[in-house]
Every structure is written in structure tokens, then in C-alpha cells.
């Protein structure tokens, strides 16, 4: 669903030999008034063309979108949960990156 | 509802002292209502339970298309036919969302499908009952989807992120289904004598199977206790069943139809209805494969899979040929 899952995890319930399966595609849709494409889910399809057709049928049934991107899941790299700290924490101590950090006197007017 | 044959650990819920450091950390995150994501560490029992439950939930959406699909060509008006088609399409989509959620746990969709076709995985018992009249399509939407929604709304808060997000998406679309069913029931219950008889008959046949959808009382089950400790399951089976009855009885009264339960009675003390339990022998019998339609349902899925093999292979071969041509041209 709405969690990109690149890189197959180890098979758990079966030790079956790899089968001729359709690859997994991640689907991104830009909504009617959306500024950017958002990840909405995934699906299996033999190729990009079919992935787009199926994404249209599954993810835009109720006027959800005006543009579809499909990306084969194996092309996506993601951050690891264990790296959450080192990757994202540094920005927490940098309040000066926000425009609201500076106090401009009222008499200066709108800035 | 979809947790038949879940064997999370086989033991009771571990105490803090019995947990490994990873397990304790995991339990802390669950207790703090943090969502667990695909690449986070999780107990093997948690992963297995979710694969089974989400997989069986997905199978139920897919097999659930069959009893309703049975009436697409015979829907009484063009309007009803279009609506039913849209509903069955939605269900295919819901199956897809759920398979995707299950796949984040490291199992493939084809894998899950094969387990369904070989009988190693289950689907909801309700879909082993036949749809004999058009009114059944109303009863299925009203009662069966009503019971499913009752189960799915709390699951929006389930601890596994991908499952919870699939549920949020499904619940948004699902209310359409229940209304569609109730609308058919209203039309028939307020129609001719014959239509009203059909509506009552459909209610008579689907009432107890709908109550069974919530599963047997889970006070006894160690697996339920574990699922609840991990917040995979939010409510008890009995709790949800009670809520369903309390919601549905007034809806039946509005239709002027009778719930087929002579013991049904409002209980002031508990603020809910007392009602008769379904026949659990029948339930387990249906799960074992001996319900009225088990054989037909599975055969329909198996045939679709087997007969469609050459189409799947053909599309894949075509995709590979196209990709190779593209590489050659570069």
C-alpha cells in the first residue's frame, strides 16, 4: 500500500522456487489541484504501459488524478529505519533555517 | 474476521521479563501507538500473523466477487447493473490494496494466490453461501458489507502501517457498498408482496452467516490475546458482533422486516440486544470446506488462474521482447 517497499524481503511462508511473476510497480498520482505527485500504492504489471492502464483503473476511479507516474519498485532506494536518527535529527537544532526565526520590527512594515 | 488458522506463537502473551531486548523495544513502540513499517524489526510471529490475516482478507475480497458477480447479468434494471458492476470492480481494487500490503511483509502475491488455490489459506466463510435471488444482493451489501465495515473501521488503527493505510483507503470506498445493498432492500421491502417476501427470505438466510463473520468467541484463544497485545486486532470478536447486532436491528425494523431470532430482546442493563449465537458447528464445517459453495468458489478461482496462465505468460514475454528491442536500439 502506501509504503514503498523496495527490495524484496526474504520469503517467509514458502520456500518455493522463484516463479515467472509480473514485477511490482509503485504508483504516484498528481491530484486535480495537487502540486506534486503523491505515492498512492502499488500493483503488479508486465510492463510500464500496463502498469499505467491498471493504475488508471484502480487508483483514479473517483476523479482522483490528472497525471500518473509508475516506477518499477526495484529502481527505488529508501532510507533504513535504523538510520532515522543520524539522517533526520541534525535539522532539529537548526531553527535559524526557518523564516520565522528573525524578528523584524513592526515599523519596518511587511517583509 | 480474517484470522482463521492464525497461530501467532502458540504460547500465551510474553511478559516483559520473557521478552528479548528487540521484542521489548517492539512492544514499547506498539504500546506507544507507533506504526510498524515494512523494514522495521518485528517478531516472526507478528510477521506470520499479519501475512495470514492480510492475505486472507485479500482473498476474501477476491472470492467475494463471485456471489455478487453471479447476478451481474441478471440485475433487474440497467441502473442496478451498473452499480453492481462498480461495486465488484471496487472489490477487485480492495483485494489489490491488501495483497500489496501483505507483500511488504516479504511474501509475493502469486505465492498467496497459490496458497489460496491449494486450500492452505482461507477466505471469509460468508462467501460459501449462495446468492439465490436478487434480494440476496441487497442482503449481502447491507449485512455482509455492514459486518465487514464494522470490522474494518477499527482496523484503520491497527499497528502495522501498510495494513492500516489499506484499511483507511478501503473504508472510504466501502460505505458505498453497504448503502447500495440497503437501497435494494428498501426498494424490495416497500415493493410488492412478492418482493417483500424475497427480502425477508434473504434476511433469513444471511443473518446467522453474517454473525459468523466475526468469528467464534475469542475469550479462549491465545492467538487472539497475542494479536490484541500486538494491536493487530483492536476489538474482540464478541464485542464487534454485539455492535453489529445493535446497529442492524433498527435498520431491519425500518424496513419492516423481522430478524430470524425469536430470542432477540433489548437488554436495558447492558444497553444492547441479547441475541442467539449462530450455529458454530456449521461455521467450522464451512471453514473445513463443507459449506454449500466452497467447492464452486475454489474451482472458479482455480480455473481462472489455470486458464489465464497463457495470457499472463504472453504479456510477460511481450514485455521482455519490447524491453530487449529497446536496449538493442540504444
PDB file of N, CA, C and O in Angstrom, chain B residues 3 19 32 50 71 97 106 133 135 144-145 181 185 195 232 235 247 249-250 255 269-270 272 275 280 295 309 321 325:
ATOM      1  N   UNK B   3      -8.912 -14.012  10.536  1.00  0.00           N
ATOM      2  CA  UNK B   3      -7.775 -14.563  11.268  1.00  0.00           C
ATOM      3  C   UNK B   3      -7.893 -16.065  11.509  1.00  0.00           C
ATOM      4  O   UNK B   3      -7.298 -16.589  12.430  1.00  0.00           O
ATOM      5  N   UNK B  19      10.689 -11.235  27.393  1.00  0.00           N
ATOM      6  CA  UNK B  19      10.992 -10.685  26.075  1.00  0.00           C
ATOM      7  C   UNK B  19      12.486 -10.425  25.890  1.00  0.00           C
ATOM      8  O   UNK B  19      13.176 -10.019  26.822  1.00  0.00           O
ATOM      9  N   UNK B  32       3.034   2.519  22.382  1.00  0.00           N
ATOM     10  CA  UNK B  32       3.002   3.971  22.187  1.00  0.00           C
ATOM     11  C   UNK B  32       2.213   4.350  20.932  1.00  0.00           C
ATOM     12  O   UNK B  32       2.238   5.504  20.499  1.00  0.00           O
ATOM     13  N   UNK B  50       0.346 -11.451  10.496  1.00  0.00           N
ATOM     14  CA  UNK B  50      -0.114 -10.433   9.548  1.00  0.00           C
ATOM     15  C   UNK B  50      -0.213 -10.982   8.132  1.00  0.00           C
ATOM     16  O   UNK B  50      -1.169 -10.679   7.417  1.00  0.00           O
ATOM     17  N   UNK B  71     -24.940 -12.256 -10.143  1.00  0.00           N
ATOM     18  CA  UNK B  71     -26.176 -11.546 -10.507  1.00  0.00           C
ATOM     19  C   UNK B  71     -25.979 -10.385 -11.474  1.00  0.00           C
ATOM     20  O   UNK B  71     -26.941  -9.683 -11.804  1.00  0.00           O
ATOM     21  N   UNK B  97      -5.157  -3.683  -3.068  1.00  0.00           N
ATOM     22  CA  UNK B  97      -4.508  -2.922  -1.988  1.00  0.00           C
ATOM     23  C   UNK B  97      -3.973  -3.877  -0.918  1.00  0.00           C
ATOM     24  O   UNK B  97      -2.882  -3.703  -0.387  1.00  0.00           O
ATOM     25  N   UNK B 106       7.130  -9.514   2.828  1.00  0.00           N
ATOM     26  CA  UNK B 106       8.083 -10.450   2.255  1.00  0.00           C
ATOM     27  C   UNK B 106       7.487 -11.699   1.663  1.00  0.00           C
ATOM     28  O   UNK B 106       8.125 -12.731   1.569  1.00  0.00           O
ATOM     29  N   UNK B 133     -31.434 -15.204  -4.980  1.00  0.00           N
ATOM     30  CA  UNK B 133     -32.384 -14.259  -5.585  1.00  0.00           C
ATOM     31  C   UNK B 133     -31.723 -12.886  -5.651  1.00  0.00           C
ATOM     32  O   UNK B 133     -30.678 -12.658  -5.022  1.00  0.00           O
ATOM     33  N   UNK B 135     -32.720 -10.304  -4.197  1.00  0.00           N
ATOM     34  CA  UNK B 135     -32.729  -9.732  -2.846  1.00  0.00           C
ATOM     35  C   UNK B 135     -31.456 -10.101  -2.083  1.00  0.00           C
ATOM     36  O   UNK B 135     -31.009  -9.351  -1.214  1.00  0.00           O
ATOM     37  N   UNK B 144     -23.503  -8.208   4.915  1.00  0.00           N
ATOM     38  CA  UNK B 144     -22.129  -8.700   4.787  1.00  0.00           C
ATOM     39  C   UNK B 144     -21.145  -7.540   4.739  1.00  0.00           C
ATOM     40  O   UNK B 144     -20.139  -7.529   5.449  1.00  0.00           O
ATOM     41  N   UNK B 145     -21.441  -6.541   3.922  1.00  0.00           N
ATOM     42  CA  UNK B 145     -20.553  -5.379   3.893  1.00  0.00           C
ATOM     43  C   UNK B 145     -20.664  -4.597   5.193  1.00  0.00           C
ATOM     44  O   UNK B 145     -19.688  -4.024   5.659  1.00  0.00           O
ATOM     45  N   UNK B 181     -26.529  -1.888  -0.920  1.00  0.00           N
ATOM     46  CA  UNK B 181     -27.296  -3.055  -0.501  1.00  0.00           C
ATOM     47  C   UNK B 181     -28.588  -2.656   0.198  1.00  0.00           C
ATOM     48  O   UNK B 181     -29.660  -3.200  -0.081  1.00  0.00           O
ATOM     49  N   UNK B 185     -32.654  -3.310  -0.543  1.00  0.00           N
ATOM     50  CA  UNK B 185     -33.572  -3.853   0.457  1.00  0.00           C
ATOM     51  C   UNK B 185     -34.773  -2.928   0.675  1.00  0.00           C
ATOM     52  O   UNK B 185     -35.902  -3.382   0.798  1.00  0.00           O
ATOM     53  N   UNK B 195     -41.990  -9.166  -3.607  1.00  0.00           N
ATOM     54  CA  UNK B 195     -40.663  -8.572  -3.364  1.00  0.00           C
ATOM     55  C   UNK B 195     -40.343  -8.569  -1.870  1.00  0.00           C
ATOM     56  O   UNK B 195     -39.222  -8.858  -1.462  1.00  0.00           O
ATOM     57  N   UNK B 232      -2.668  -5.855  16.432  1.00  0.00           N
ATOM     58  CA  UNK B 232      -3.082  -6.237  15.080  1.00  0.00           C
ATOM     59  C   UNK B 232      -4.605  -6.240  15.085  1.00  0.00           C
ATOM     60  O   UNK B 232      -5.259  -5.784  14.162  1.00  0.00           O
ATOM     61  N   UNK B 235     -10.457  -5.023  18.500  1.00  0.00           N
ATOM     62  CA  UNK B 235     -11.640  -5.399  19.294  1.00  0.00           C
ATOM     63  C   UNK B 235     -11.781  -6.909  19.358  1.00  0.00           C
ATOM     64  O   UNK B 235     -11.285  -7.624  18.494  1.00  0.00           O
ATOM     65  N   UNK B 247     -26.527  -2.263  15.775  1.00  0.00           N
ATOM     66  CA  UNK B 247     -26.690  -1.337  14.657  1.00  0.00           C
ATOM     67  C   UNK B 247     -27.730  -1.830  13.656  1.00  0.00           C
ATOM     68  O   UNK B 247     -28.466  -1.050  13.061  1.00  0.00           O
ATOM     69  N   UNK B 249     -30.362  -4.181  13.985  1.00  0.00           N
ATOM     70  CA  UNK B 249     -31.770  -4.428  14.351  1.00  0.00           C
ATOM     71  C   UNK B 249     -32.673  -3.240  13.985  1.00  0.00           C
ATOM     72  O   UNK B 249     -33.707  -3.421  13.328  1.00  0.00           O
ATOM     73  N   UNK B 250     -32.302  -1.992  14.352  1.00  0.00           N
ATOM     74  CA  UNK B 250     -33.154  -0.864  13.956  1.00  0.00           C
ATOM     75  C   UNK B 250     -33.274  -0.711  12.432  1.00  0.00           C
ATOM     76  O   UNK B 250     -34.316  -0.291  11.929  1.00  0.00           O
ATOM     77  N   UNK B 255     -37.078  -1.325   7.763  1.00  0.00           N
ATOM     78  CA  UNK B 255     -37.514  -1.997   6.534  1.00  0.00           C
ATOM     79  C   UNK B 255     -38.828  -2.748   6.740  1.00  0.00           C
ATOM     80  O   UNK B 255     -39.442  -3.195   5.783  1.00  0.00           O
ATOM     81  N   UNK B 269     -29.943  -3.232  30.811  1.00  0.00           N
ATOM     82  CA  UNK B 269     -28.746  -3.190  31.664  1.00  0.00           C
ATOM     83  C   UNK B 269     -27.462  -3.022  30.861  1.00  0.00           C
ATOM     84  O   UNK B 269     -26.587  -2.264  31.241  1.00  0.00           O
ATOM     85  N   UNK B 270     -27.370  -3.768  29.764  1.00  0.00           N
ATOM     86  CA  UNK B 270     -26.113  -3.654  29.013  1.00  0.00           C
ATOM     87  C   UNK B 270     -26.226  -2.645  27.871  1.00  0.00           C
ATOM     88  O   UNK B 270     -25.234  -2.362  27.189  1.00  0.00           O
ATOM     89  N   UNK B 272     -27.747  -2.988  25.087  1.00  0.00           N
ATOM     90  CA  UNK B 272     -27.623  -3.647  23.783  1.00  0.00           C
ATOM     91  C   UNK B 272     -28.615  -4.791  23.699  1.00  0.00           C
ATOM     92  O   UNK B 272     -29.348  -5.053  24.663  1.00  0.00           O
ATOM     93  N   UNK B 275     -29.091 -11.738  21.953  1.00  0.00           N
ATOM     94  CA  UNK B 275     -29.437 -12.427  20.700  1.00  0.00           C
ATOM     95  C   UNK B 275     -28.884 -13.840  20.712  1.00  0.00           C
ATOM     96  O   UNK B 275     -27.995 -14.166  21.515  1.00  0.00           O
ATOM     97  N   UNK B 280     -22.231 -22.772  15.681  1.00  0.00           N
ATOM     98  CA  UNK B 280     -20.783 -22.805  15.445  1.00  0.00           C
ATOM     99  C   UNK B 280     -20.321 -24.091  14.771  1.00  0.00           C
ATOM    100  O   UNK B 280     -19.268 -24.113  14.131  1.00  0.00           O
ATOM    101  N   UNK B 295     -16.743 -25.645  -2.801  1.00  0.00           N
ATOM    102  CA  UNK B 295     -16.139 -26.302  -3.954  1.00  0.00           C
ATOM    103  C   UNK B 295     -16.209 -25.408  -5.197  1.00  0.00           C
ATOM    104  O   UNK B 295     -15.208 -25.215  -5.887  1.00  0.00           O
ATOM    105  N   UNK B 309      -3.207 -18.644 -17.391  1.00  0.00           N
ATOM    106  CA  UNK B 309      -1.740 -18.788 -17.366  1.00  0.00           C
ATOM    107  C   UNK B 309      -1.100 -18.320 -18.681  1.00  0.00           C
ATOM    108  O   UNK B 309      -0.145 -17.558 -18.689  1.00  0.00           O
ATOM    109  N   UNK B 321      10.291  -8.880 -24.689  1.00  0.00           N
ATOM    110  CA  UNK B 321      10.720  -8.678 -26.081  1.00  0.00           C
ATOM    111  C   UNK B 321      10.838  -7.182 -26.371  1.00  0.00           C
ATOM    112  O   UNK B 321      11.798  -6.721 -26.974  1.00  0.00           O
ATOM    113  N   UNK B 325      14.173  -5.108 -27.377  1.00  0.00           N
ATOM    114  CA  UNK B 325      14.237  -4.299 -28.606  1.00  0.00           C
ATOM    115  C   UNK B 325      14.720  -2.888 -28.289  1.00  0.00           C
ATOM    116  O   UNK B 325      15.487  -2.297 -29.035  1.00  0.00           O
TER     117      UNK B 325
END
